[in-house]
């Protein structure tokens, strides 16, 4: 990840923490492939990897909204 991508991620996180849906959406789009790939590597099952990736982002959303 280069410096521009890091800044964009930081910006998206700050926007998501401020309650902006677009910030959260940007975080998901930027990281969904990595999260899914890691889950698939761990579970070796596409369906379970999709479920786990969805759970990861759902928990992230909940933690951003609650905190």
PDB file of C-alpha atoms in Angstrom:
ATOM      1  CA  UNK A   1       0.000   0.000   0.000  1.00  0.00           C
ATOM      2  CA  UNK A   2       1.497   3.320  -1.005  1.00  0.00           C
ATOM      3  CA  UNK A   3       1.274   6.651   0.822  1.00  0.00           C
ATOM      4  CA  UNK A   4      -1.751   7.879  -1.176  1.00  0.00           C
ATOM      5  CA  UNK A   5      -3.672   4.679  -0.406  1.00  0.00           C
ATOM      6  CA  UNK A   6      -2.824   5.006   3.286  1.00  0.00           C
ATOM      7  CA  UNK A   7      -4.109   8.582   3.330  1.00  0.00           C
ATOM      8  CA  UNK A   8      -7.290   7.541   1.522  1.00  0.00           C
ATOM      9  CA  UNK A   9      -7.841   4.735   4.033  1.00  0.00           C
ATOM     10  CA  UNK A  10      -7.269   7.109   6.945  1.00  0.00           C
ATOM     11  CA  UNK A  11      -9.705   9.582   5.398  1.00  0.00           C
ATOM     12  CA  UNK A  12     -12.325   6.874   4.866  1.00  0.00           C
ATOM     13  CA  UNK A  13     -11.940   5.681   8.434  1.00  0.00           C
ATOM     14  CA  UNK A  14     -12.278   9.204   9.809  1.00  0.00           C
ATOM     15  CA  UNK A  15     -15.388   9.746   7.693  1.00  0.00           C
ATOM     16  CA  UNK A  16     -16.860   6.416   8.819  1.00  0.00           C
ATOM     17  CA  UNK A  17     -16.153   7.291  12.461  1.00  0.00           C
ATOM     18  CA  UNK A  18     -17.975  10.584  11.892  1.00  0.00           C
ATOM     19  CA  UNK A  19     -21.009   8.602  10.803  1.00  0.00           C
ATOM     20  CA  UNK A  20     -20.702   9.033   7.043  1.00  0.00           C
ATOM     21  CA  UNK A  21     -22.011   6.006   5.176  1.00  0.00           C
ATOM     22  CA  UNK A  22     -19.810   6.877   2.193  1.00  0.00           C
ATOM     23  CA  UNK A  23     -16.718   6.565   4.388  1.00  0.00           C
ATOM     24  CA  UNK A  24     -17.716   3.090   5.517  1.00  0.00           C
ATOM     25  CA  UNK A  25     -18.572   2.074   1.958  1.00  0.00           C
ATOM     26  CA  UNK A  26     -15.129   3.214   0.822  1.00  0.00           C
ATOM     27  CA  UNK A  27     -13.486   1.124   3.552  1.00  0.00           C
ATOM     28  CA  UNK A  28     -15.440  -1.963   2.534  1.00  0.00           C
ATOM     29  CA  UNK A  29     -14.675  -1.528  -1.154  1.00  0.00           C
ATOM     30  CA  UNK A  30     -10.997  -0.961  -0.470  1.00  0.00           C
ATOM     31  CA  UNK A  31     -10.565  -3.999   1.801  1.00  0.00           C
ATOM     32  CA  UNK A  32     -13.230  -6.527   0.813  1.00  0.00           C
ATOM     33  CA  UNK A  33     -11.018  -8.482  -1.586  1.00  0.00           C
ATOM     34  CA  UNK A  34      -8.231  -8.816   0.989  1.00  0.00           C
ATOM     35  CA  UNK A  35     -10.624  -9.866   3.764  1.00  0.00           C
ATOM     36  CA  UNK A  36     -12.336 -12.413   1.503  1.00  0.00           C
ATOM     37  CA  UNK A  37      -9.011 -13.802   0.243  1.00  0.00           C
ATOM     38  CA  UNK A  38      -7.713 -14.264   3.762  1.00  0.00           C
ATOM     39  CA  UNK A  39     -10.956 -15.943   4.851  1.00  0.00           C
ATOM     40  CA  UNK A  40     -10.874 -18.238   1.819  1.00  0.00           C
ATOM     41  CA  UNK A  41      -7.277 -19.201   2.534  1.00  0.00           C
ATOM     42  CA  UNK A  42      -8.168 -19.979   6.157  1.00  0.00           C
ATOM     43  CA  UNK A  43     -11.427 -21.850   5.473  1.00  0.00           C
ATOM     44  CA  UNK A  44     -10.924 -23.331   1.986  1.00  0.00           C
ATOM     45  CA  UNK A  45     -14.650 -22.907   1.342  1.00  0.00           C
ATOM     46  CA  UNK A  46     -16.048 -20.055  -0.752  1.00  0.00           C
ATOM     47  CA  UNK A  47     -19.434 -19.920   0.946  1.00  0.00           C
ATOM     48  CA  UNK A  48     -17.947 -19.867   4.440  1.00  0.00           C
ATOM     49  CA  UNK A  49     -15.368 -17.281   3.361  1.00  0.00           C
ATOM     50  CA  UNK A  50     -18.124 -15.019   2.009  1.00  0.00           C
ATOM     51  CA  UNK A  51     -20.057 -15.376   5.272  1.00  0.00           C
ATOM     52  CA  UNK A  52     -16.978 -14.631   7.358  1.00  0.00           C
ATOM     53  CA  UNK A  53     -16.063 -11.581   5.271  1.00  0.00           C
ATOM     54  CA  UNK A  54     -19.598 -10.277   5.648  1.00  0.00           C
ATOM     55  CA  UNK A  55     -19.435 -10.848   9.403  1.00  0.00           C
ATOM     56  CA  UNK A  56     -16.136  -8.956   9.603  1.00  0.00           C
ATOM     57  CA  UNK A  57     -17.598  -5.874   7.955  1.00  0.00           C
ATOM     58  CA  UNK A  58     -20.818  -6.130   9.942  1.00  0.00           C
ATOM     59  CA  UNK A  59     -18.835  -6.150  13.177  1.00  0.00           C
ATOM     60  CA  UNK A  60     -16.750  -3.230  11.943  1.00  0.00           C
ATOM     61  CA  UNK A  61     -19.897  -1.272  11.158  1.00  0.00           C
ATOM     62  CA  UNK A  62     -21.362  -2.044  14.577  1.00  0.00           C
ATOM     63  CA  UNK A  63     -18.176  -0.980  16.350  1.00  0.00           C
ATOM     64  CA  UNK A  64     -18.052   2.286  14.417  1.00  0.00           C
ATOM     65  CA  UNK A  65     -21.689   3.073  15.167  1.00  0.00           C
ATOM     66  CA  UNK A  66     -21.566   2.139  18.858  1.00  0.00           C
ATOM     67  CA  UNK A  67     -18.236   3.758  19.738  1.00  0.00           C
TER      68      UNK A  67
END
